[in-house]
């Protein structure tokens, strides 16, 4: 059996016509979808820990390096998403260029990435929400505040379960409604970030930037690998391809615009944050609010909480959306059960898949402590970025005359730089992350050989053609 069989471009595009999704999104919606996915835990949670434990004031460089890796990968994504505008993102691109077994493995990898991201971010949302309730004197029963092992008496993280349940309901109703909610929340959280910049810049003390690189360059790279989690969202924009009005034009705009805006905001916030507070004091769960309290601007702490809750909510929405659309694409190819690709006649969404996926993520978020597994999201994302970059090189070689609405510039150098940057960031991750990632891929191989290879529609079609020829 040929495990490296590939789909043709016509087969990819025709598969998108079998189950019709609603084409209602424009370039503005996609840009805000990207910002919704990227601006969240990166600014409101990860900046403090990364500065205190890894990079110090050189966190600015960590964001620059992680941003560069993403820019190179984003240019590759822009070429693919405009040329092959279908759901599934890098999974579908790999099916077209590298073959079924590689597509399966990267799809399996993305299942881990999105699933853990949704669950981990929901736990962060729960923490901010409980802090906000505490400001009003409201406290949940200890048993409902976290998973077993996170605190004495904790059993079930009810807020994490509840927010994923609400977002699942919203996504099941339609992408236009979901995009409208996302756009409003993105407006709120970007406003909060801009207010922080406008207020905080007057309290920056350049002395706090010394020493600039207290943990050395290796600390900067570890910081970049750690905060890379913050950037993974722009990949989710490409999963919306089958719900975009004009994907050949709008997808490159949405991917590049959202990443550019987010990178500028990340670098600016990290510079101001480490300029206000000595980096050694930033090892806190809510560094932006902590910085405002540090300079006596206590009025801002409540506003930060609202911004953080909106920010993290949009990350959850886009990550869960991407997970569901990935399942949709893999199911349509027969590699996972067909229930995941059935479209609701009224809402034009993968309705059953949405609820199955949402409830699964909600259960994991409410019952499983996810601290140990957070780095797996980073390694999964980096692996996806590397494959997209390699796929662009392959596509230029195998289909040089294919019509492209957007062309990645400076090929082969941009894709090669993307592979090198992402590869080095993967190398900078802890060894336990590599071990767990390897275990996950091995499980993926087993699932493919037990289910995927025998249910693959492409394999069945090729087998049918071979049988006809033999007759």
CSV table of C-alpha atoms in Angstrom, one decimal:
chain,number,residue,atom,x,y,z
A,1,UNK,CA,0.0,0.0,0.0
A,2,UNK,CA,1.3,3.5,-0.9
A,3,UNK,CA,1.3,5.5,2.3
A,4,UNK,CA,2.7,8.6,0.4
A,5,UNK,CA,-0.2,8.8,-2.1
A,6,UNK,CA,-1.1,12.5,-2.8
A,7,UNK,CA,-4.2,14.4,-3.6
A,8,UNK,CA,-4.3,16.4,-6.7
A,9,UNK,CA,-5.3,20.1,-6.6
A,10,UNK,CA,-8.6,19.2,-8.4
A,11,UNK,CA,-9.3,16.5,-5.8
A,12,UNK,CA,-8.6,19.0,-2.9
A,13,UNK,CA,-10.8,21.7,-4.4
A,14,UNK,CA,-13.6,19.3,-5.3
A,15,UNK,CA,-13.7,17.9,-1.8
A,16,UNK,CA,-14.6,21.3,-0.5
A,17,UNK,CA,-17.8,21.2,-2.6
A,18,UNK,CA,-19.1,18.1,-1.0
A,19,UNK,CA,-20.1,19.7,2.3
A,20,UNK,CA,-20.9,23.4,1.8
A,21,UNK,CA,-19.9,25.8,4.6
A,22,UNK,CA,-21.0,29.4,4.8
A,23,UNK,CA,-18.7,31.9,2.9
A,24,UNK,CA,-19.3,35.0,5.0
A,25,UNK,CA,-15.9,36.2,6.2
A,26,UNK,CA,-13.9,39.1,4.7
A,27,UNK,CA,-10.3,40.3,5.2
A,28,UNK,CA,-11.3,42.4,8.2
A,29,UNK,CA,-13.0,39.5,9.9
A,30,UNK,CA,-9.9,37.3,9.2
A,31,UNK,CA,-7.5,40.0,10.6
A,32,UNK,CA,-9.6,40.2,13.8
A,33,UNK,CA,-9.8,36.4,13.9
A,34,UNK,CA,-6.0,36.3,13.9
A,35,UNK,CA,-5.6,39.0,16.5
A,36,UNK,CA,-8.3,37.2,18.6
A,37,UNK,CA,-6.2,34.1,18.5
A,38,UNK,CA,-2.8,35.7,19.1
A,39,UNK,CA,-3.4,38.5,21.6
A,40,UNK,CA,-4.3,36.8,24.9
A,41,UNK,CA,-2.3,34.7,27.2
A,42,UNK,CA,0.9,36.0,25.5
A,43,UNK,CA,0.5,39.5,26.9
A,44,UNK,CA,-1.7,38.9,29.9
A,45,UNK,CA,0.1,35.8,31.3
A,46,UNK,CA,3.3,34.6,29.6
A,47,UNK,CA,5.3,37.9,29.5
A,48,UNK,CA,6.0,38.0,33.2
A,49,UNK,CA,7.1,34.4,33.6
A,50,UNK,CA,9.2,34.5,30.5
A,51,UNK,CA,11.0,37.7,31.7
A,52,UNK,CA,11.5,36.5,35.3
A,53,UNK,CA,12.7,32.9,34.5
A,54,UNK,CA,14.3,33.1,31.1
A,55,UNK,CA,15.0,36.3,29.3
A,56,UNK,CA,14.9,39.3,31.6
A,57,UNK,CA,14.5,42.6,29.8
A,58,UNK,CA,15.8,40.8,26.6
A,59,UNK,CA,12.3,39.4,26.4
A,60,UNK,CA,12.0,42.0,23.7
A,61,UNK,CA,14.5,40.0,21.7
A,62,UNK,CA,12.6,36.8,22.5
A,63,UNK,CA,9.5,38.3,20.9
A,64,UNK,CA,11.4,39.6,17.9
A,65,UNK,CA,13.0,36.1,17.3
A,66,UNK,CA,9.6,34.3,17.8
A,67,UNK,CA,8.0,37.0,15.6
A,68,UNK,CA,10.6,36.5,12.8
A,69,UNK,CA,10.1,32.7,12.9
A,70,UNK,CA,6.3,33.4,12.5
A,71,UNK,CA,6.8,36.0,9.8
A,72,UNK,CA,8.7,33.5,7.6
A,73,UNK,CA,6.2,30.8,8.3
A,74,UNK,CA,3.3,33.2,7.7
A,75,UNK,CA,4.5,34.1,4.2
A,76,UNK,CA,4.6,30.4,3.4
A,77,UNK,CA,1.0,30.0,4.8
A,78,UNK,CA,-0.2,33.0,2.8
A,79,UNK,CA,1.0,31.4,-0.5
A,80,UNK,CA,-0.6,28.0,0.4
A,81,UNK,CA,-3.9,29.3,1.8
A,82,UNK,CA,-4.5,31.5,-1.3
A,83,UNK,CA,-3.5,28.8,-3.7
A,84,UNK,CA,-5.3,25.9,-2.0
A,85,UNK,CA,-8.2,27.7,-0.1
A,86,UNK,CA,-9.6,24.7,1.8
A,87,UNK,CA,-10.2,23.8,5.4
A,88,UNK,CA,-7.5,21.8,7.3
A,89,UNK,CA,-4.6,24.2,7.0
A,90,UNK,CA,-1.2,22.5,6.9
A,91,UNK,CA,-2.8,19.0,7.0
A,92,UNK,CA,-4.4,19.7,3.6
A,93,UNK,CA,-1.3,21.3,2.2
A,94,UNK,CA,0.8,18.3,3.2
A,95,UNK,CA,-1.7,15.9,1.6
A,96,UNK,CA,-1.2,17.7,-1.6
A,97,UNK,CA,2.6,18.0,-1.5
A,98,UNK,CA,4.1,15.3,0.9
A,99,UNK,CA,1.6,12.5,0.9
A,100,UNK,CA,-1.1,10.9,3.1
A,101,UNK,CA,1.1,9.5,5.9
A,102,UNK,CA,2.8,12.9,6.5
A,103,UNK,CA,-0.6,14.7,6.3
A,104,UNK,CA,-2.0,12.3,8.8
A,105,UNK,CA,0.9,12.8,11.2
A,106,UNK,CA,0.7,16.6,11.0
A,107,UNK,CA,-3.1,16.4,11.4
A,108,UNK,CA,-2.5,14.2,14.5
A,109,UNK,CA,0.1,16.7,15.7
A,110,UNK,CA,-2.4,19.6,15.2
A,111,UNK,CA,-5.1,17.7,17.1
A,112,UNK,CA,-2.7,17.8,20.1
A,113,UNK,CA,-1.8,21.4,19.5
A,114,UNK,CA,-5.3,22.8,19.3
A,115,UNK,CA,-6.8,20.4,21.9
A,116,UNK,CA,-4.2,21.2,24.6
A,117,UNK,CA,-4.3,24.9,23.7
A,118,UNK,CA,-8.0,25.1,24.2
A,119,UNK,CA,-7.8,23.2,27.5
A,120,UNK,CA,-4.8,25.1,28.8
A,121,UNK,CA,-6.1,28.5,27.9
A,122,UNK,CA,-9.5,27.7,29.5
A,123,UNK,CA,-7.6,27.0,32.8
A,124,UNK,CA,-6.0,30.5,32.4
A,125,UNK,CA,-9.4,32.1,31.7
A,126,UNK,CA,-10.8,30.4,34.9
A,127,UNK,CA,-8.0,32.0,37.0
A,128,UNK,CA,-8.7,35.5,35.7
A,129,UNK,CA,-12.5,35.0,36.0
A,130,UNK,CA,-12.2,33.8,39.6
A,131,UNK,CA,-10.0,36.9,40.4
A,132,UNK,CA,-12.6,39.1,38.9
A,133,UNK,CA,-15.4,37.5,41.0
A,134,UNK,CA,-13.1,37.9,44.1
A,135,UNK,CA,-13.1,41.6,43.5
A,136,UNK,CA,-16.9,41.6,44.0
A,137,UNK,CA,-16.6,39.4,47.1
A,138,UNK,CA,-17.8,36.2,45.3
A,139,UNK,CA,-16.0,32.9,45.9
A,140,UNK,CA,-16.7,29.6,44.3
A,141,UNK,CA,-16.6,26.4,46.4
A,142,UNK,CA,-13.0,25.1,46.5
A,143,UNK,CA,-14.1,21.8,44.9
A,144,UNK,CA,-15.2,23.8,41.7
A,145,UNK,CA,-12.1,26.0,41.3
A,146,UNK,CA,-9.6,23.6,39.8
A,147,UNK,CA,-8.6,20.1,38.7
A,148,UNK,CA,-7.5,17.5,41.3
A,149,UNK,CA,-4.0,18.2,42.5
A,150,UNK,CA,-4.1,22.0,41.7
A,151,UNK,CA,-5.2,23.0,45.2
A,152,UNK,CA,-6.3,21.2,48.4
A,153,UNK,CA,-9.9,20.1,48.0
A,154,UNK,CA,-10.1,21.0,44.3
A,155,UNK,CA,-11.9,18.5,42.1
A,156,UNK,CA,-13.5,20.1,39.1
A,157,UNK,CA,-12.7,23.4,37.3
A,158,UNK,CA,-16.2,24.6,36.7
A,159,UNK,CA,-15.4,28.0,35.1
A,160,UNK,CA,-13.1,26.3,32.6
A,161,UNK,CA,-15.8,23.8,31.7
A,162,UNK,CA,-18.5,26.5,31.5
A,163,UNK,CA,-16.6,28.9,29.1
A,164,UNK,CA,-15.8,26.1,26.7
A,165,UNK,CA,-19.4,25.0,26.8
A,166,UNK,CA,-20.6,28.5,26.0
A,167,UNK,CA,-18.1,28.9,23.1
A,168,UNK,CA,-19.1,25.5,21.7
A,169,UNK,CA,-22.7,26.6,21.6
A,170,UNK,CA,-21.7,29.8,19.9
A,171,UNK,CA,-19.6,28.0,17.2
A,172,UNK,CA,-22.4,25.5,16.6
A,173,UNK,CA,-24.7,28.4,15.6
A,174,UNK,CA,-22.6,29.7,12.7
A,175,UNK,CA,-19.3,31.3,11.9
A,176,UNK,CA,-20.8,34.8,11.2
A,177,UNK,CA,-22.2,35.0,14.7
A,178,UNK,CA,-19.0,33.7,16.2
A,179,UNK,CA,-16.9,36.3,14.2
A,180,UNK,CA,-19.2,39.1,15.4
A,181,UNK,CA,-18.6,38.2,19.0
A,182,UNK,CA,-14.9,37.8,18.3
A,183,UNK,CA,-14.7,41.3,16.7
A,184,UNK,CA,-16.3,43.0,19.7
A,185,UNK,CA,-14.0,41.2,22.2
A,186,UNK,CA,-10.9,42.0,20.1
A,187,UNK,CA,-11.9,45.7,20.2
A,188,UNK,CA,-12.1,45.6,24.0
A,189,UNK,CA,-8.8,43.8,24.6
A,190,UNK,CA,-6.8,45.9,22.0
A,191,UNK,CA,-8.2,49.0,23.7
A,192,UNK,CA,-7.0,47.8,27.1
A,193,UNK,CA,-3.5,47.0,25.7
A,194,UNK,CA,-3.3,50.5,24.1
A,195,UNK,CA,-4.3,52.1,27.4
A,196,UNK,CA,-1.6,50.1,29.2
A,197,UNK,CA,1.0,51.3,26.6
A,198,UNK,CA,-0.2,55.0,26.9
A,199,UNK,CA,-0.2,55.0,30.7
A,200,UNK,CA,2.9,52.8,31.3
A,201,UNK,CA,5.3,54.5,29.0
A,202,UNK,CA,5.5,57.5,31.4
A,203,UNK,CA,6.7,55.2,34.2
A,204,UNK,CA,9.5,53.4,32.4
A,205,UNK,CA,12.9,53.5,34.1
A,206,UNK,CA,15.7,52.6,31.7
A,207,UNK,CA,17.7,51.3,34.8
A,208,UNK,CA,15.3,48.4,34.9
A,209,UNK,CA,16.6,47.2,31.5
A,210,UNK,CA,20.1,46.6,33.1
A,211,UNK,CA,21.3,43.9,32.9
A,212,UNK,CA,19.6,43.5,29.6
A,213,UNK,CA,20.4,39.8,29.1
A,214,UNK,CA,20.8,38.3,32.6
A,215,UNK,CA,20.4,34.7,31.5
A,216,UNK,CA,22.5,35.0,28.3
A,217,UNK,CA,21.5,34.3,24.7
A,218,UNK,CA,20.4,30.8,25.6
A,219,UNK,CA,17.9,32.4,28.0
A,220,UNK,CA,16.6,34.6,25.2
A,221,UNK,CA,16.1,31.6,23.0
A,222,UNK,CA,14.4,29.6,25.8
A,223,UNK,CA,12.2,32.7,26.3
A,224,UNK,CA,11.3,32.7,22.6
A,225,UNK,CA,10.5,29.0,22.6
A,226,UNK,CA,8.3,29.6,25.7
A,227,UNK,CA,6.3,32.6,24.5
A,228,UNK,CA,5.9,31.0,21.0
A,229,UNK,CA,2.7,29.7,22.5
A,230,UNK,CA,1.4,33.2,22.1
A,231,UNK,CA,1.8,33.3,18.4
A,232,UNK,CA,0.3,30.0,17.3
A,233,UNK,CA,-3.1,31.5,16.6
A,234,UNK,CA,-2.4,33.0,13.2
A,235,UNK,CA,-2.2,29.4,11.9
A,236,UNK,CA,-5.9,29.1,12.7
A,237,UNK,CA,-6.8,31.8,10.2
A,238,UNK,CA,-5.9,29.5,7.3
A,239,UNK,CA,-8.4,26.9,8.6
A,240,UNK,CA,-11.2,29.4,7.8
A,241,UNK,CA,-10.5,29.1,4.1
A,242,UNK,CA,-13.9,27.5,3.1
A,243,UNK,CA,-15.8,30.2,4.9
A,244,UNK,CA,-14.1,33.2,3.3
A,245,UNK,CA,-15.8,35.2,0.5
A,246,UNK,CA,-12.7,35.8,-1.5
A,247,UNK,CA,-10.0,33.5,-0.1
A,248,UNK,CA,-7.4,34.1,-2.7
A,249,UNK,CA,-7.2,37.8,-1.8
A,250,UNK,CA,-8.4,37.9,1.8
A,251,UNK,CA,-6.5,35.0,3.4
A,252,UNK,CA,-3.0,36.5,2.8
A,253,UNK,CA,-4.2,39.9,4.1
A,254,UNK,CA,-5.7,38.3,7.2
A,255,UNK,CA,-2.6,36.2,8.0
A,256,UNK,CA,0.0,38.9,7.4
A,257,UNK,CA,-1.9,41.8,8.9
A,258,UNK,CA,-2.9,40.1,12.1
A,259,UNK,CA,0.6,38.8,12.7
A,260,UNK,CA,2.2,42.2,12.0
A,261,UNK,CA,-0.1,44.0,14.4
A,262,UNK,CA,0.3,41.4,17.2
A,263,UNK,CA,4.1,41.4,16.9
A,264,UNK,CA,4.3,45.2,17.3
A,265,UNK,CA,2.0,45.1,20.3
A,266,UNK,CA,4.0,42.2,21.9
A,267,UNK,CA,7.3,43.9,21.6
A,268,UNK,CA,6.0,47.3,22.8
A,269,UNK,CA,4.2,45.8,25.9
A,270,UNK,CA,7.3,43.6,26.8
A,271,UNK,CA,9.6,46.7,26.6
A,272,UNK,CA,7.2,48.8,28.8
A,273,UNK,CA,6.6,46.0,31.3
A,274,UNK,CA,10.2,45.3,32.0
A,275,UNK,CA,10.9,49.0,32.0
A,276,UNK,CA,8.3,49.6,34.8
A,277,UNK,CA,9.0,46.5,37.0
A,278,UNK,CA,12.4,44.9,37.6
A,279,UNK,CA,12.3,41.6,35.7
A,280,UNK,CA,13.0,39.5,38.8
A,281,UNK,CA,9.6,40.6,40.3
A,282,UNK,CA,7.5,39.6,37.2
A,283,UNK,CA,7.1,35.9,38.0
A,284,UNK,CA,3.3,36.4,38.6
A,285,UNK,CA,0.2,35.1,37.0
A,286,UNK,CA,-1.1,38.6,35.9
A,287,UNK,CA,2.0,40.7,35.1
A,288,UNK,CA,0.2,43.6,33.3
A,289,UNK,CA,-2.1,44.2,36.3
A,290,UNK,CA,0.8,43.7,38.6
A,291,UNK,CA,2.8,46.4,36.8
A,292,UNK,CA,-0.1,48.9,37.1
A,293,UNK,CA,-0.4,48.2,40.9
A,294,UNK,CA,3.4,48.5,41.1
A,295,UNK,CA,3.2,52.2,39.9
A,296,UNK,CA,0.1,52.9,42.0
A,297,UNK,CA,-2.4,52.8,39.1
A,298,UNK,CA,-4.7,50.5,41.0
A,299,UNK,CA,-7.8,51.7,39.1
A,300,UNK,CA,-6.4,49.9,36.0
A,301,UNK,CA,-6.3,46.4,37.6
A,302,UNK,CA,-10.0,45.8,37.1
A,303,UNK,CA,-9.8,47.0,33.5
A,304,UNK,CA,-6.9,44.7,32.9
A,305,UNK,CA,-9.0,41.8,34.2
A,306,UNK,CA,-11.8,42.6,31.8
A,307,UNK,CA,-9.3,42.9,28.9
A,308,UNK,CA,-7.6,39.7,29.8
A,309,UNK,CA,-10.9,37.8,30.0
A,310,UNK,CA,-12.0,39.1,26.6
A,311,UNK,CA,-8.5,38.4,25.2
A,312,UNK,CA,-8.4,34.8,26.5
A,313,UNK,CA,-12.0,34.2,25.4
A,314,UNK,CA,-11.2,35.1,21.8
A,315,UNK,CA,-8.2,32.8,21.9
A,316,UNK,CA,-10.4,30.0,23.1
A,317,UNK,CA,-13.0,30.7,20.4
A,318,UNK,CA,-10.5,30.7,17.5
A,319,UNK,CA,-8.5,27.7,18.8
A,320,UNK,CA,-11.7,25.6,19.2
A,321,UNK,CA,-12.9,26.7,15.8
A,322,UNK,CA,-9.6,25.6,14.2
A,323,UNK,CA,-9.7,22.2,16.0
A,324,UNK,CA,-13.2,21.6,14.7
A,325,UNK,CA,-12.3,22.6,11.1
A,326,UNK,CA,-9.3,20.3,11.2
A,327,UNK,CA,-11.5,17.4,12.2
A,328,UNK,CA,-13.9,18.4,9.4
A,329,UNK,CA,-11.1,18.1,6.8
A,330,UNK,CA,-9.6,14.9,8.1
A,331,UNK,CA,-13.1,13.3,8.4
A,332,UNK,CA,-14.0,14.3,4.8
A,333,UNK,CA,-10.9,12.4,3.7
A,334,UNK,CA,-12.0,9.3,5.6
A,335,UNK,CA,-9.1,9.3,8.0
A,336,UNK,CA,-11.4,9.8,11.1
A,337,UNK,CA,-15.1,8.9,11.4
A,338,UNK,CA,-17.5,10.7,9.0
A,339,UNK,CA,-19.6,12.2,11.9
A,340,UNK,CA,-16.9,14.9,12.1
A,341,UNK,CA,-17.7,16.2,8.6
A,342,UNK,CA,-21.5,16.3,8.7
A,343,UNK,CA,-22.8,19.8,8.1
A,344,UNK,CA,-26.0,21.1,9.8
A,345,UNK,CA,-28.6,22.1,7.1
A,346,UNK,CA,-29.6,25.3,8.9
A,347,UNK,CA,-26.4,26.6,10.6
A,348,UNK,CA,-24.0,25.4,7.9
A,349,UNK,CA,-21.5,24.2,10.6
A,350,UNK,CA,-20.1,20.7,11.5
A,351,UNK,CA,-22.7,20.6,14.3
A,352,UNK,CA,-22.1,17.2,15.8
A,353,UNK,CA,-18.4,17.6,15.6
A,354,UNK,CA,-18.5,21.0,17.3
A,355,UNK,CA,-20.3,19.5,20.3
A,356,UNK,CA,-18.2,16.4,20.6
A,357,UNK,CA,-15.0,18.4,20.3
A,358,UNK,CA,-16.1,21.1,22.7
A,359,UNK,CA,-17.3,18.8,25.4
A,360,UNK,CA,-14.1,16.7,25.1
A,361,UNK,CA,-11.9,19.9,25.5
A,362,UNK,CA,-14.2,21.1,28.4
A,363,UNK,CA,-13.8,17.8,30.2
A,364,UNK,CA,-10.0,17.8,29.9
A,365,UNK,CA,-9.8,21.5,31.0
A,366,UNK,CA,-11.9,20.8,34.1
A,367,UNK,CA,-10.3,17.6,35.3
A,368,UNK,CA,-6.7,17.5,34.1
A,369,UNK,CA,-3.8,19.7,35.4
A,370,UNK,CA,-2.1,20.9,32.2
A,371,UNK,CA,1.1,22.6,33.4
A,372,UNK,CA,3.3,19.8,32.3
A,373,UNK,CA,1.8,19.6,28.9
A,374,UNK,CA,1.9,23.3,27.9
A,375,UNK,CA,5.2,23.0,26.0
A,376,UNK,CA,3.6,20.3,23.8
A,377,UNK,CA,1.5,23.0,22.2
A,378,UNK,CA,4.7,24.9,21.2
A,379,UNK,CA,6.5,21.9,19.7
A,380,UNK,CA,3.3,20.9,17.7
A,381,UNK,CA,3.0,24.4,16.3
A,382,UNK,CA,6.7,24.6,15.3
A,383,UNK,CA,6.5,21.2,13.6
A,384,UNK,CA,3.5,22.4,11.6
A,385,UNK,CA,5.3,25.6,10.6
A,386,UNK,CA,8.3,23.6,9.4
A,387,UNK,CA,6.2,21.3,7.3
A,388,UNK,CA,4.4,24.3,5.7
A,389,UNK,CA,7.7,25.8,4.8
A,390,UNK,CA,9.0,22.6,3.3
A,391,UNK,CA,5.7,22.1,1.4
A,392,UNK,CA,6.2,25.5,-0.3
A,393,UNK,CA,9.6,24.4,-1.6
A,394,UNK,CA,8.1,21.1,-2.8
A,395,UNK,CA,5.2,22.9,-4.5
A,396,UNK,CA,7.5,25.3,-6.3
A,397,UNK,CA,9.4,22.3,-7.6
A,398,UNK,CA,6.5,20.1,-8.6
A,399,UNK,CA,4.0,22.8,-9.7
A,400,UNK,CA,6.1,25.7,-10.9
A,401,UNK,CA,3.4,27.0,-13.3
A,402,UNK,CA,0.5,26.8,-10.9
A,403,UNK,CA,-1.4,30.1,-10.6
A,404,UNK,CA,-0.7,31.7,-7.3
A,405,UNK,CA,-2.7,34.7,-5.9
A,406,UNK,CA,0.1,35.4,-3.4
A,407,UNK,CA,3.7,34.3,-3.8
A,408,UNK,CA,6.1,33.9,-0.9
A,409,UNK,CA,9.0,36.2,-1.7
A,410,UNK,CA,12.7,35.2,-1.8
A,411,UNK,CA,12.1,31.5,-2.3
A,412,UNK,CA,13.9,29.3,-1.3
A,413,UNK,CA,15.5,31.6,1.4
A,414,UNK,CA,12.3,32.5,3.3
A,415,UNK,CA,11.1,28.9,3.7
A,416,UNK,CA,14.7,27.8,4.6
A,417,UNK,CA,14.9,30.6,7.3
A,418,UNK,CA,11.5,29.5,8.6
A,419,UNK,CA,12.7,25.9,9.0
A,420,UNK,CA,16.0,27.0,10.7
A,421,UNK,CA,14.3,29.4,13.1
A,422,UNK,CA,11.5,27.0,14.0
A,423,UNK,CA,13.9,24.1,14.2
A,424,UNK,CA,16.2,26.0,16.6
A,425,UNK,CA,13.2,26.9,18.8
A,426,UNK,CA,12.1,23.2,18.9
A,427,UNK,CA,15.7,22.4,19.9
A,428,UNK,CA,15.4,24.9,22.8
A,429,UNK,CA,12.4,23.1,24.3
A,430,UNK,CA,12.9,20.8,27.3
A,431,UNK,CA,13.8,17.1,26.7
A,432,UNK,CA,10.6,15.9,28.4
A,433,UNK,CA,8.6,17.8,25.7
A,434,UNK,CA,10.4,15.8,23.0
A,435,UNK,CA,9.7,12.5,24.7
A,436,UNK,CA,6.0,13.3,25.1
A,437,UNK,CA,5.8,14.5,21.5
A,438,UNK,CA,7.4,11.3,20.3
A,439,UNK,CA,4.9,9.2,22.3
A,440,UNK,CA,2.0,11.1,20.8
A,441,UNK,CA,3.4,10.5,17.2
A,442,UNK,CA,3.8,6.8,17.9
A,443,UNK,CA,0.2,6.7,19.1
A,444,UNK,CA,-0.7,8.5,15.8
A,445,UNK,CA,1.0,5.8,13.7
A,446,UNK,CA,-1.0,3.1,15.5
A,447,UNK,CA,-4.3,4.9,15.0
A,448,UNK,CA,-3.5,5.4,11.3
A,449,UNK,CA,-2.6,1.7,10.7
A,450,UNK,CA,-5.7,0.5,12.7
A,451,UNK,CA,-8.2,2.9,11.2
A,452,UNK,CA,-7.0,5.6,8.8
A,453,UNK,CA,-5.3,3.6,6.1
A,454,UNK,CA,-8.3,1.3,5.6
A,455,UNK,CA,-10.9,4.1,5.6
A,456,UNK,CA,-8.9,6.6,3.5
A,457,UNK,CA,-11.2,7.7,0.7
A,458,UNK,CA,-8.2,8.4,-1.5
A,459,UNK,CA,-6.9,4.8,-1.0
A,460,UNK,CA,-10.4,3.4,-1.8
A,461,UNK,CA,-10.6,5.5,-5.0
A,462,UNK,CA,-7.2,4.4,-6.2
A,463,UNK,CA,-8.0,0.8,-5.3
A,464,UNK,CA,-11.2,1.1,-7.3
A,465,UNK,CA,-9.4,2.5,-10.3
A,466,UNK,CA,-6.8,-0.3,-10.1
A,467,UNK,CA,-9.5,-3.0,-9.9
A,468,UNK,CA,-11.3,-1.5,-12.9
A,469,UNK,CA,-8.0,-1.5,-14.9
A,470,UNK,CA,-7.3,-5.2,-14.0
A,471,UNK,CA,-10.8,-6.2,-15.1
